Amino acid sequence: MNELQDSFFRVIDYLRLSVTDRCNLRCLYCMPVDGVLPSRHMDILRYEEILRVVEIAAGLGVRKVRLTGGEPLTRKNIIFLISSLKKIKGIEDLSMTTNGVLLERYAREIADAGLDRVNVRIDSFEPERYAMMTRGGDLDTVLRGLAAAESAGLRPLKINMVPIRGLNDNEIRAFAEMTFHSDYHVRFIEFMPSGCLDFWSPEKYITTDEMKKVIETIAPLTPVRVRRNGPSKYFRLNGARGVVGFISAITHHFCEDCNRLRLTADGKLRPCLFSETEIDLRSSLRNGAPDSEIERLLRLSVEVKPEGHNIQGQRSELISKIKDKSYRVQSESSSSASGRPMSKIGG
Ligand code: SAM
């Protein structure tokens, strides 16, 4: 069986596909207030181009695909993409990261088309705070979406929360307590200096260890193994049905378990979320390159995958930049420690 292995013996079997850089929310930490200039339609990979890449990647050993963005449910005919991806030989797991706004409308259709699971990003269960953090989002709509996803069988349902000091950190306990009465996987993500740098600051960032301390005031946390968990580490609160997970991009360098490549909506392969290195697939796809060339580029991006990210180094540099009042977030390309804003990489 084919397998993609990088220079550090990690098996790369997971492709995160950003299908659009457009979003129907403007979350405080993800997008600047005036939004991000979306790519031109002609620069975004067409479905047949995406499908060709995934077919070749599956032949090399990719087994798991996640759709992300931007907001993947805003892309036209997403159902067609899902059902076509599902038919690709070798793809065993097909999931999506979504903000849930359109889930009520699409949950049944995406499940019927073959999507296995969804991760829903919710950073607050307080309606006013949710609206403030998403710059206008409606929590009720998302809660109805969650219910629709559950009844469509998109399980286990994963909730992604980014705790930010002074904003939603007083909800960490309540999010963890949800696992007592649901089988949700509630995942806490360290707030990374990427996305919207005029919002990020060292004071707002909360470490996994600090989150765990708060959660352990409820009950002890026991480590559990969750199938294909990648960089998230999972625990169960004693007596809970669901699990809590931590994605510690900054404090617990999760790179040794990294099993993924990313393909941006405009056709760039990114071996690492935090590295500027990008390999252009789109030109080859549009210049009549044979499959062997696409395969070579996929192998190359695995070969150049760094052993670990340098977000700590970037962070220190960033903190001094932020402290230096002359620093301004001037352009899209400077709005992230890693070049592109999150909505343009596909977090
Ligand atoms: N629209 C979808 C959504 O809202 O989940 C997919 C795109 S969003 C960029 C994917 C994930 O990235 C979300 O779970 C979000 O919380 C996370 N994210 C974005 N910016 C982040 C940051 N600065 N630190 C940590 N996580 C971040």
PDB file of N, CA and C in Angstrom, residues 210-306:
ATOM      1  N   GLU A 210      -3.274  26.098  31.645  1.00  0.00           N
ATOM      2  CA  GLU A 210      -4.179  26.949  32.410  1.00  0.00           C
ATOM      3  C   GLU A 210      -5.639  26.500  32.214  1.00  0.00           C
ATOM      4  N   MET A 211      -5.987  26.148  30.972  1.00  0.00           N
ATOM      5  CA  MET A 211      -7.369  25.684  30.703  1.00  0.00           C
ATOM      6  C   MET A 211      -7.630  24.413  31.513  1.00  0.00           C
ATOM      7  N   LYS A 212      -6.626  23.504  31.506  1.00  0.00           N
ATOM      8  CA  LYS A 212      -6.810  22.231  32.218  1.00  0.00           C
ATOM      9  C   LYS A 212      -7.040  22.468  33.700  1.00  0.00           C
ATOM     10  N   LYS A 213      -6.286  23.411  34.261  1.00  0.00           N
ATOM     11  CA  LYS A 213      -6.443  23.698  35.699  1.00  0.00           C
ATOM     12  C   LYS A 213      -7.881  24.104  35.999  1.00  0.00           C
ATOM     13  N   VAL A 214      -8.433  24.941  35.137  1.00  0.00           N
ATOM     14  CA  VAL A 214      -9.818  25.389  35.343  1.00  0.00           C
ATOM     15  C   VAL A 214     -10.753  24.183  35.270  1.00  0.00           C
ATOM     16  N   ILE A 215     -10.532  23.330  34.266  1.00  0.00           N
ATOM     17  CA  ILE A 215     -11.449  22.201  34.036  1.00  0.00           C
ATOM     18  C   ILE A 215     -11.322  21.169  35.152  1.00  0.00           C
ATOM     19  N   GLU A 216     -10.100  21.024  35.674  1.00  0.00           N
ATOM     20  CA  GLU A 216      -9.909  20.026  36.737  1.00  0.00           C
ATOM     21  C   GLU A 216     -10.554  20.431  38.056  1.00  0.00           C
ATOM     22  N   THR A 217     -11.060  21.660  38.122  1.00  0.00           N
ATOM     23  CA  THR A 217     -11.808  22.013  39.331  1.00  0.00           C
ATOM     24  C   THR A 217     -13.193  21.355  39.293  1.00  0.00           C
ATOM     25  N   ILE A 218     -13.593  20.833  38.118  1.00  0.00           N
ATOM     26  CA  ILE A 218     -14.895  20.148  38.010  1.00  0.00           C
ATOM     27  C   ILE A 218     -14.741  18.694  38.442  1.00  0.00           C
ATOM     28  N   ALA A 219     -13.742  18.023  37.856  1.00  0.00           N
ATOM     29  CA  ALA A 219     -13.475  16.601  38.137  1.00  0.00           C
ATOM     30  C   ALA A 219     -12.109  16.277  37.530  1.00  0.00           C
ATOM     31  N   PRO A 220     -11.505  15.164  37.980  1.00  0.00           N
ATOM     32  CA  PRO A 220     -10.213  14.816  37.384  1.00  0.00           C
ATOM     33  C   PRO A 220     -10.352  14.494  35.890  1.00  0.00           C
ATOM     34  N   LEU A 221      -9.280  14.757  35.149  1.00  0.00           N
ATOM     35  CA  LEU A 221      -9.250  14.472  33.707  1.00  0.00           C
ATOM     36  C   LEU A 221      -8.416  13.223  33.462  1.00  0.00           C
ATOM     37  N   THR A 222      -8.991  12.250  32.785  1.00  0.00           N
ATOM     38  CA  THR A 222      -8.236  11.034  32.484  1.00  0.00           C
ATOM     39  C   THR A 222      -7.939  11.007  30.986  1.00  0.00           C
ATOM     40  N   PRO A 223      -6.664  10.786  30.607  1.00  0.00           N
ATOM     41  CA  PRO A 223      -6.362  10.744  29.165  1.00  0.00           C
ATOM     42  C   PRO A 223      -7.111   9.610  28.477  1.00  0.00           C
ATOM     43  N   VAL A 224      -7.616   9.875  27.281  1.00  0.00           N
ATOM     44  CA  VAL A 224      -8.264   8.812  26.506  1.00  0.00           C
ATOM     45  C   VAL A 224      -7.715   8.851  25.088  1.00  0.00           C
ATOM     46  N   ARG A 225      -7.735   7.701  24.459  1.00  0.00           N
ATOM     47  CA  ARG A 225      -7.301   7.650  23.056  1.00  0.00           C
ATOM     48  C   ARG A 225      -8.522   7.757  22.170  1.00  0.00           C
ATOM     49  N   VAL A 226      -8.457   8.694  21.247  1.00  0.00           N
ATOM     50  CA  VAL A 226      -9.554   8.834  20.301  1.00  0.00           C
ATOM     51  C   VAL A 226      -8.957   8.495  18.945  1.00  0.00           C
ATOM     52  N   ARG A 227      -9.670   7.676  18.190  1.00  0.00           N
ATOM     53  CA  ARG A 227      -9.157   7.232  16.895  1.00  0.00           C
ATOM     54  C   ARG A 227      -8.779   8.442  16.026  1.00  0.00           C
ATOM     55  N   ARG A 228      -7.635   8.370  15.369  1.00  0.00           N
ATOM     56  CA  ARG A 228      -7.175   9.409  14.440  1.00  0.00           C
ATOM     57  C   ARG A 228      -7.230  10.803  15.068  1.00  0.00           C
ATOM     58  N   ASN A 229      -6.669  10.957  16.233  1.00  0.00           N
ATOM     59  CA  ASN A 229      -6.831  12.260  16.876  1.00  0.00           C
ATOM     60  C   ASN A 229      -5.818  13.311  16.412  1.00  0.00           C
ATOM     61  N   GLY A 230      -4.778  12.913  15.674  1.00  0.00           N
ATOM     62  CA  GLY A 230      -3.791  13.891  15.187  1.00  0.00           C
ATOM     63  C   GLY A 230      -3.218  14.684  16.337  1.00  0.00           C
ATOM     64  N   PRO A 231      -3.099  15.993  16.184  1.00  0.00           N
ATOM     65  CA  PRO A 231      -2.434  16.778  17.211  1.00  0.00           C
ATOM     66  C   PRO A 231      -3.294  17.060  18.456  1.00  0.00           C
ATOM     67  N   SER A 232      -4.585  16.723  18.452  1.00  0.00           N
ATOM     68  CA  SER A 232      -5.360  17.011  19.666  1.00  0.00           C
ATOM     69  C   SER A 232      -5.146  15.912  20.695  1.00  0.00           C
ATOM     70  N   LYS A 233      -5.066  16.332  21.944  1.00  0.00           N
ATOM     71  CA  LYS A 233      -4.934  15.370  23.052  1.00  0.00           C
ATOM     72  C   LYS A 233      -6.271  15.356  23.781  1.00  0.00           C
ATOM     73  N   TYR A 234      -6.797  14.134  23.993  1.00  0.00           N
ATOM     74  CA  TYR A 234      -8.145  14.021  24.560  1.00  0.00           C
ATOM     75  C   TYR A 234      -8.153  13.493  25.985  1.00  0.00           C
ATOM     76  N   PHE A 235      -9.139  13.936  26.745  1.00  0.00           N
ATOM     77  CA  PHE A 235      -9.318  13.531  28.151  1.00  0.00           C
ATOM     78  C   PHE A 235     -10.804  13.383  28.411  1.00  0.00           C
ATOM     79  N   ARG A 236     -11.117  12.605  29.464  1.00  0.00           N
ATOM     80  CA  ARG A 236     -12.512  12.518  29.875  1.00  0.00           C
ATOM     81  C   ARG A 236     -12.608  12.984  31.323  1.00  0.00           C
ATOM     82  N   LEU A 237     -13.593  13.797  31.576  1.00  0.00           N
ATOM     83  CA  LEU A 237     -13.880  14.167  32.957  1.00  0.00           C
ATOM     84  C   LEU A 237     -14.541  12.947  33.585  1.00  0.00           C
ATOM     85  N   ASN A 238     -14.137  12.579  34.785  1.00  0.00           N
ATOM     86  CA  ASN A 238     -14.730  11.380  35.390  1.00  0.00           C
ATOM     87  C   ASN A 238     -16.245  11.448  35.355  1.00  0.00           C
ATOM     88  N   GLY A 239     -16.866  10.428  34.765  1.00  0.00           N
ATOM     89  CA  GLY A 239     -18.327  10.365  34.734  1.00  0.00           C
ATOM     90  C   GLY A 239     -18.937  10.990  33.497  1.00  0.00           C
ATOM     91  N   ALA A 240     -18.111  11.569  32.604  1.00  0.00           N
ATOM     92  CA  ALA A 240     -18.680  12.263  31.432  1.00  0.00           C
ATOM     93  C   ALA A 240     -18.908  11.301  30.275  1.00  0.00           C
ATOM     94  N   ARG A 241     -19.863  11.635  29.411  1.00  0.00           N
ATOM     95  CA  ARG A 241     -20.118  10.849  28.191  1.00  0.00           C
ATOM     96  C   ARG A 241     -19.185  11.286  27.068  1.00  0.00           C
ATOM     97  N   GLY A 242     -19.031  12.572  26.914  1.00  0.00           N
ATOM     98  CA  GLY A 242     -18.169  13.097  25.852  1.00  0.00           C
ATOM     99  C   GLY A 242     -16.730  13.267  26.340  1.00  0.00           C
ATOM    100  N   VAL A 243     -15.901  13.859  25.496  1.00  0.00           N
ATOM    101  CA  VAL A 243     -14.499  14.066  25.873  1.00  0.00           C
ATOM    102  C   VAL A 243     -14.115  15.531  25.649  1.00  0.00           C
ATOM    103  N   VAL A 244     -13.059  15.946  26.325  1.00  0.00           N
ATOM    104  CA  VAL A 244     -12.516  17.280  26.034  1.00  0.00           C
ATOM    105  C   VAL A 244     -11.152  17.095  25.365  1.00  0.00           C
ATOM    106  N   GLY A 245     -10.862  17.970  24.433  1.00  0.00           N
ATOM    107  CA  GLY A 245      -9.596  17.879  23.714  1.00  0.00           C
ATOM    108  C   GLY A 245      -8.863  19.207  23.777  1.00  0.00           C
ATOM    109  N   PHE A 246      -7.536  19.130  23.625  1.00  0.00           N
ATOM    110  CA  PHE A 246      -6.733  20.353  23.642  1.00  0.00           C
ATOM    111  C   PHE A 246      -5.838  20.370  22.409  1.00  0.00           C
ATOM    112  N   ILE A 247      -5.852  21.488  21.736  1.00  0.00           N
ATOM    113  CA  ILE A 247      -4.970  21.648  20.588  1.00  0.00           C
ATOM    114  C   ILE A 247      -3.983  22.742  20.972  1.00  0.00           C
ATOM    115  N   SER A 248      -2.793  22.283  21.331  1.00  0.00           N
ATOM    116  CA  SER A 248      -1.834  23.186  21.965  1.00  0.00           C
ATOM    117  C   SER A 248      -0.767  23.584  20.966  1.00  0.00           C
ATOM    118  N   ALA A 249      -1.158  24.404  20.036  1.00  0.00           N
ATOM    119  CA  ALA A 249      -0.231  24.762  18.958  1.00  0.00           C
ATOM    120  C   ALA A 249       1.015  25.433  19.502  1.00  0.00           C
ATOM    121  N   ILE A 250       0.852  26.180  20.587  1.00  0.00           N
ATOM    122  CA  ILE A 250       1.987  26.983  21.034  1.00  0.00           C
ATOM    123  C   ILE A 250       2.761  26.302  22.148  1.00  0.00           C
ATOM    124  N   THR A 251       2.071  25.883  23.202  1.00  0.00           N
ATOM    125  CA  THR A 251       2.830  25.430  24.373  1.00  0.00           C
ATOM    126  C   THR A 251       3.327  23.999  24.291  1.00  0.00           C
ATOM    127  N   HIS A 252       2.596  23.125  23.616  1.00  0.00           N
ATOM    128  CA  HIS A 252       3.041  21.730  23.575  1.00  0.00           C
ATOM    129  C   HIS A 252       3.296  21.328  22.148  1.00  0.00           C
ATOM    130  N   HIS A 253       4.136  22.089  21.494  1.00  0.00           N
ATOM    131  CA  HIS A 253       4.547  21.763  20.132  1.00  0.00           C
ATOM    132  C   HIS A 253       3.939  20.457  19.632  1.00  0.00           C
ATOM    133  N   PHE A 254       2.849  20.560  18.894  1.00  0.00           N
ATOM    134  CA  PHE A 254       2.140  19.337  18.516  1.00  0.00           C
ATOM    135  C   PHE A 254       2.651  18.715  17.221  1.00  0.00           C
ATOM    136  N   CYS A 255       3.781  19.250  16.743  1.00  0.00           N
ATOM    137  CA  CYS A 255       4.199  18.890  15.383  1.00  0.00           C
ATOM    138  C   CYS A 255       4.594  17.426  15.224  1.00  0.00           C
ATOM    139  N   GLU A 256       5.045  16.785  16.295  1.00  0.00           N
ATOM    140  CA  GLU A 256       5.501  15.397  16.113  1.00  0.00           C
ATOM    141  C   GLU A 256       4.359  14.484  15.654  1.00  0.00           C
ATOM    142  N   ASP A 257       3.109  14.906  15.939  1.00  0.00           N
ATOM    143  CA  ASP A 257       1.977  14.089  15.514  1.00  0.00           C
ATOM    144  C   ASP A 257       1.319  14.638  14.249  1.00  0.00           C
ATOM    145  N   CYS A 258       1.942  15.609  13.615  1.00  0.00           N
ATOM    146  CA  CYS A 258       1.293  16.226  12.459  1.00  0.00           C
ATOM    147  C   CYS A 258       1.269  15.239  11.283  1.00  0.00           C
ATOM    148  N   ASN A 259       0.080  15.047  10.752  1.00  0.00           N
ATOM    149  CA  ASN A 259      -0.107  14.060   9.679  1.00  0.00           C
ATOM    150  C   ASN A 259      -0.723  14.706   8.450  1.00  0.00           C
ATOM    151  N   ARG A 260      -0.609  16.050   8.330  1.00  0.00           N
ATOM    152  CA  ARG A 260      -1.427  16.728   7.326  1.00  0.00           C
ATOM    153  C   ARG A 260      -0.684  17.623   6.341  1.00  0.00           C
ATOM    154  N   LEU A 261      -1.359  17.807   5.235  1.00  0.00           N
ATOM    155  CA  LEU A 261      -0.986  18.814   4.244  1.00  0.00           C
ATOM    156  C   LEU A 261      -2.208  19.690   4.067  1.00  0.00           C
ATOM    157  N   ARG A 262      -1.998  20.925   3.623  1.00  0.00           N
ATOM    158  CA  ARG A 262      -3.134  21.796   3.341  1.00  0.00           C
ATOM    159  C   ARG A 262      -3.115  22.228   1.886  1.00  0.00           C
ATOM    160  N   LEU A 263      -4.304  22.336   1.321  1.00  0.00           N
ATOM    161  CA  LEU A 263      -4.419  22.906  -0.025  1.00  0.00           C
ATOM    162  C   LEU A 263      -5.302  24.133   0.098  1.00  0.00           C
ATOM    163  N   THR A 264      -4.759  25.288  -0.251  1.00  0.00           N
ATOM    164  CA  THR A 264      -5.540  26.517  -0.116  1.00  0.00           C
ATOM    165  C   THR A 264      -6.546  26.612  -1.271  1.00  0.00           C
ATOM    166  N   ALA A 265      -7.541  27.468  -1.075  1.00  0.00           N
ATOM    167  CA  ALA A 265      -8.592  27.592  -2.083  1.00  0.00           C
ATOM    168  C   ALA A 265      -8.014  28.028  -3.430  1.00  0.00           C
ATOM    169  N   ASP A 266      -6.916  28.781  -3.398  1.00  0.00           N
ATOM    170  CA  ASP A 266      -6.321  29.217  -4.667  1.00  0.00           C
ATOM    171  C   ASP A 266      -5.202  28.290  -5.148  1.00  0.00           C
ATOM    172  N   GLY A 267      -5.207  27.076  -4.602  1.00  0.00           N
ATOM    173  CA  GLY A 267      -4.370  26.044  -5.219  1.00  0.00           C
ATOM    174  C   GLY A 267      -2.917  25.985  -4.795  1.00  0.00           C
ATOM    175  N   LYS A 268      -2.635  26.392  -3.568  1.00  0.00           N
ATOM    176  CA  LYS A 268      -1.260  26.283  -3.067  1.00  0.00           C
ATOM    177  C   LYS A 268      -1.198  25.178  -2.019  1.00  0.00           C
ATOM    178  N   LEU A 269      -0.204  24.330  -2.143  1.00  0.00           N
ATOM    179  CA  LEU A 269      -0.008  23.300  -1.118  1.00  0.00           C
ATOM    180  C   LEU A 269       0.804  23.909  -0.002  1.00  0.00           C
ATOM    181  N   ARG A 270       0.313  23.759   1.223  1.00  0.00           N
ATOM    182  CA  ARG A 270       1.057  24.282   2.378  1.00  0.00           C
ATOM    183  C   ARG A 270       1.443  23.117   3.274  1.00  0.00           C
ATOM    184  N   PRO A 271       2.724  22.826   3.363  1.00  0.00           N
ATOM    185  CA  PRO A 271       3.156  21.712   4.201  1.00  0.00           C
ATOM    186  C   PRO A 271       2.935  21.981   5.693  1.00  0.00           C
ATOM    187  N   CYS A 272       2.937  23.268   6.107  1.00  0.00           N
ATOM    188  CA  CYS A 272       2.804  23.578   7.536  1.00  0.00           C
ATOM    189  C   CYS A 272       1.981  24.856   7.681  1.00  0.00           C
ATOM    190  N   LEU A 273       1.039  24.827   8.618  1.00  0.00           N
ATOM    191  CA  LEU A 273       0.172  25.992   8.837  1.00  0.00           C
ATOM    192  C   LEU A 273       0.983  27.258   9.097  1.00  0.00           C
ATOM    193  N   PHE A 274       2.107  27.089   9.812  1.00  0.00           N
ATOM    194  CA  PHE A 274       2.851  28.265  10.266  1.00  0.00           C
ATOM    195  C   PHE A 274       4.089  28.583   9.440  1.00  0.00           C
ATOM    196  N   SER A 275       4.221  27.914   8.316  1.00  0.00           N
ATOM    197  CA  SER A 275       5.386  28.222   7.503  1.00  0.00           C
ATOM    198  C   SER A 275       4.920  28.920   6.232  1.00  0.00           C
ATOM    199  N   GLU A 276       5.769  29.805   5.730  1.00  0.00           N
ATOM    200  CA  GLU A 276       5.431  30.555   4.507  1.00  0.00           C
ATOM    201  C   GLU A 276       5.538  29.680   3.269  1.00  0.00           C
ATOM    202  N   THR A 277       6.164  28.519   3.407  1.00  0.00           N
ATOM    203  CA  THR A 277       6.405  27.688   2.225  1.00  0.00           C
ATOM    204  C   THR A 277       5.096  27.245   1.587  1.00  0.00           C
ATOM    205  N   GLU A 278       4.967  27.543   0.311  1.00  0.00           N
ATOM    206  CA  GLU A 278       3.786  27.113  -0.438  1.00  0.00           C
ATOM    207  C   GLU A 278       4.247  26.578  -1.782  1.00  0.00           C
ATOM    208  N   ILE A 279       3.594  25.542  -2.221  1.00  0.00           N
ATOM    209  CA  ILE A 279       3.934  24.974  -3.529  1.00  0.00           C
ATOM    210  C   ILE A 279       2.730  25.169  -4.442  1.00  0.00           C
ATOM    211  N   ASP A 280       2.993  25.801  -5.558  1.00  0.00           N
ATOM    212  CA  ASP A 280       1.896  26.161  -6.458  1.00  0.00           C
ATOM    213  C   ASP A 280       1.432  24.959  -7.283  1.00  0.00           C
ATOM    214  N   LEU A 281       0.225  24.509  -7.021  1.00  0.00           N
ATOM    215  CA  LEU A 281      -0.334  23.406  -7.803  1.00  0.00           C
ATOM    216  C   LEU A 281      -1.176  23.937  -8.947  1.00  0.00           C
ATOM    217  N   ARG A 282      -1.790  25.096  -8.712  1.00  0.00           N
ATOM    218  CA  ARG A 282      -2.770  25.598  -9.679  1.00  0.00           C
ATOM    219  C   ARG A 282      -2.170  25.779 -11.074  1.00  0.00           C
ATOM    220  N   SER A 283      -0.965  26.355 -11.131  1.00  0.00           N
ATOM    221  CA  SER A 283      -0.376  26.580 -12.463  1.00  0.00           C
ATOM    222  C   SER A 283      -0.216  25.256 -13.182  1.00  0.00           C
ATOM    223  N   SER A 284       0.266  24.233 -12.457  1.00  0.00           N
ATOM    224  CA  SER A 284       0.457  22.936 -13.121  1.00  0.00           C
ATOM    225  C   SER A 284      -0.876  22.355 -13.555  1.00  0.00           C
ATOM    226  N   LEU A 285      -1.882  22.497 -12.660  1.00  0.00           N
ATOM    227  CA  LEU A 285      -3.200  21.955 -13.016  1.00  0.00           C
ATOM    228  C   LEU A 285      -3.743  22.613 -14.272  1.00  0.00           C
ATOM    229  N   ARG A 286      -3.435  23.918 -14.420  1.00  0.00           N
ATOM    230  CA  ARG A 286      -4.013  24.670 -15.546  1.00  0.00           C
ATOM    231  C   ARG A 286      -3.120  24.688 -16.781  1.00  0.00           C
ATOM    232  N   ASN A 287      -1.893  24.163 -16.620  1.00  0.00           N
ATOM    233  CA  ASN A 287      -0.990  24.172 -17.775  1.00  0.00           C
ATOM    234  C   ASN A 287      -0.868  22.800 -18.407  1.00  0.00           C
ATOM    235  N   GLY A 288      -1.831  21.945 -18.096  1.00  0.00           N
ATOM    236  CA  GLY A 288      -1.839  20.630 -18.743  1.00  0.00           C
ATOM    237  C   GLY A 288      -0.821  19.645 -18.188  1.00  0.00           C
ATOM    238  N   ALA A 289      -0.390  19.858 -16.939  1.00  0.00           N
ATOM    239  CA  ALA A 289       0.607  18.932 -16.383  1.00  0.00           C
ATOM    240  C   ALA A 289       0.003  17.529 -16.238  1.00  0.00           C
ATOM    241  N   PRO A 290       0.808  16.500 -16.514  1.00  0.00           N
ATOM    242  CA  PRO A 290       0.304  15.137 -16.338  1.00  0.00           C
ATOM    243  C   PRO A 290       0.201  14.791 -14.856  1.00  0.00           C
ATOM    244  N   ASP A 291      -0.511  13.707 -14.554  1.00  0.00           N
ATOM    245  CA  ASP A 291      -0.670  13.296 -13.150  1.00  0.00           C
ATOM    246  C   ASP A 291       0.688  13.125 -12.451  1.00  0.00           C
ATOM    247  N   SER A 292       1.674  12.642 -13.216  1.00  0.00           N
ATOM    248  CA  SER A 292       2.987  12.396 -12.588  1.00  0.00           C
ATOM    249  C   SER A 292       3.573  13.696 -12.029  1.00  0.00           C
ATOM    250  N   GLU A 293       3.277  14.830 -12.672  1.00  0.00           N
ATOM    251  CA  GLU A 293       3.797  16.112 -12.197  1.00  0.00           C
ATOM    252  C   GLU A 293       3.057  16.538 -10.908  1.00  0.00           C
ATOM    253  N   ILE A 294       1.742  16.314 -10.882  1.00  0.00           N
ATOM    254  CA  ILE A 294       0.965  16.664  -9.682  1.00  0.00           C
ATOM    255  C   ILE A 294       1.455  15.779  -8.526  1.00  0.00           C
ATOM    256  N   GLU A 295       1.708  14.531  -8.847  1.00  0.00           N
ATOM    257  CA  GLU A 295       2.213  13.592  -7.834  1.00  0.00           C
ATOM    258  C   GLU A 295       3.575  14.074  -7.313  1.00  0.00           C
ATOM    259  N   ARG A 296       4.415  14.541  -8.231  1.00  0.00           N
ATOM    260  CA  ARG A 296       5.746  15.017  -7.823  1.00  0.00           C
ATOM    261  C   ARG A 296       5.606  16.213  -6.862  1.00  0.00           C
ATOM    262  N   LEU A 297       4.663  17.109  -7.159  1.00  0.00           N
ATOM    263  CA  LEU A 297       4.496  18.292  -6.316  1.00  0.00           C
ATOM    264  C   LEU A 297       3.942  17.910  -4.940  1.00  0.00           C
ATOM    265  N   LEU A 298       3.038  16.916  -4.931  1.00  0.00           N
ATOM    266  CA  LEU A 298       2.518  16.449  -3.636  1.00  0.00           C
ATOM    267  C   LEU A 298       3.654  15.828  -2.816  1.00  0.00           C
ATOM    268  N   ARG A 299       4.472  15.021  -3.473  1.00  0.00           N
ATOM    269  CA  ARG A 299       5.605  14.401  -2.754  1.00  0.00           C
ATOM    270  C   ARG A 299       6.586  15.460  -2.269  1.00  0.00           C
ATOM    271  N   LEU A 300       6.797  16.475  -3.117  1.00  0.00           N
ATOM    272  CA  LEU A 300       7.726  17.545  -2.745  1.00  0.00           C
ATOM    273  C   LEU A 300       7.236  18.266  -1.494  1.00  0.00           C
ATOM    274  N   SER A 301       5.916  18.518  -1.429  1.00  0.00           N
ATOM    275  CA  SER A 301       5.422  19.266  -0.268  1.00  0.00           C
ATOM    276  C   SER A 301       5.536  18.426   1.004  1.00  0.00           C
ATOM    277  N   VAL A 302       5.502  17.120   0.863  1.00  0.00           N
ATOM    278  CA  VAL A 302       5.716  16.258   2.035  1.00  0.00           C
ATOM    279  C   VAL A 302       7.197  16.266   2.412  1.00  0.00           C
ATOM    280  N   GLU A 303       8.038  16.261   1.380  1.00  0.00           N
ATOM    281  CA  GLU A 303       9.483  16.245   1.607  1.00  0.00           C
ATOM    282  C   GLU A 303       9.954  17.505   2.352  1.00  0.00           C
ATOM    283  N   VAL A 304       9.348  18.657   1.995  1.00  0.00           N
ATOM    284  CA  VAL A 304       9.827  19.909   2.598  1.00  0.00           C
ATOM    285  C   VAL A 304       9.052  20.265   3.874  1.00  0.00           C
ATOM    286  N   LYS A 305       8.185  19.370   4.317  1.00  0.00           N
ATOM    287  CA  LYS A 305       7.425  19.640   5.543  1.00  0.00           C
ATOM    288  C   LYS A 305       8.417  19.796   6.701  1.00  0.00           C
ATOM    289  N   PRO A 306       8.385  20.934   7.392  1.00  0.00           N
ATOM    290  CA  PRO A 306       9.366  21.138   8.453  1.00  0.00           C
ATOM    291  C   PRO A 306       9.110  20.226   9.654  1.00  0.00           C
TER     292      PRO A 306
END
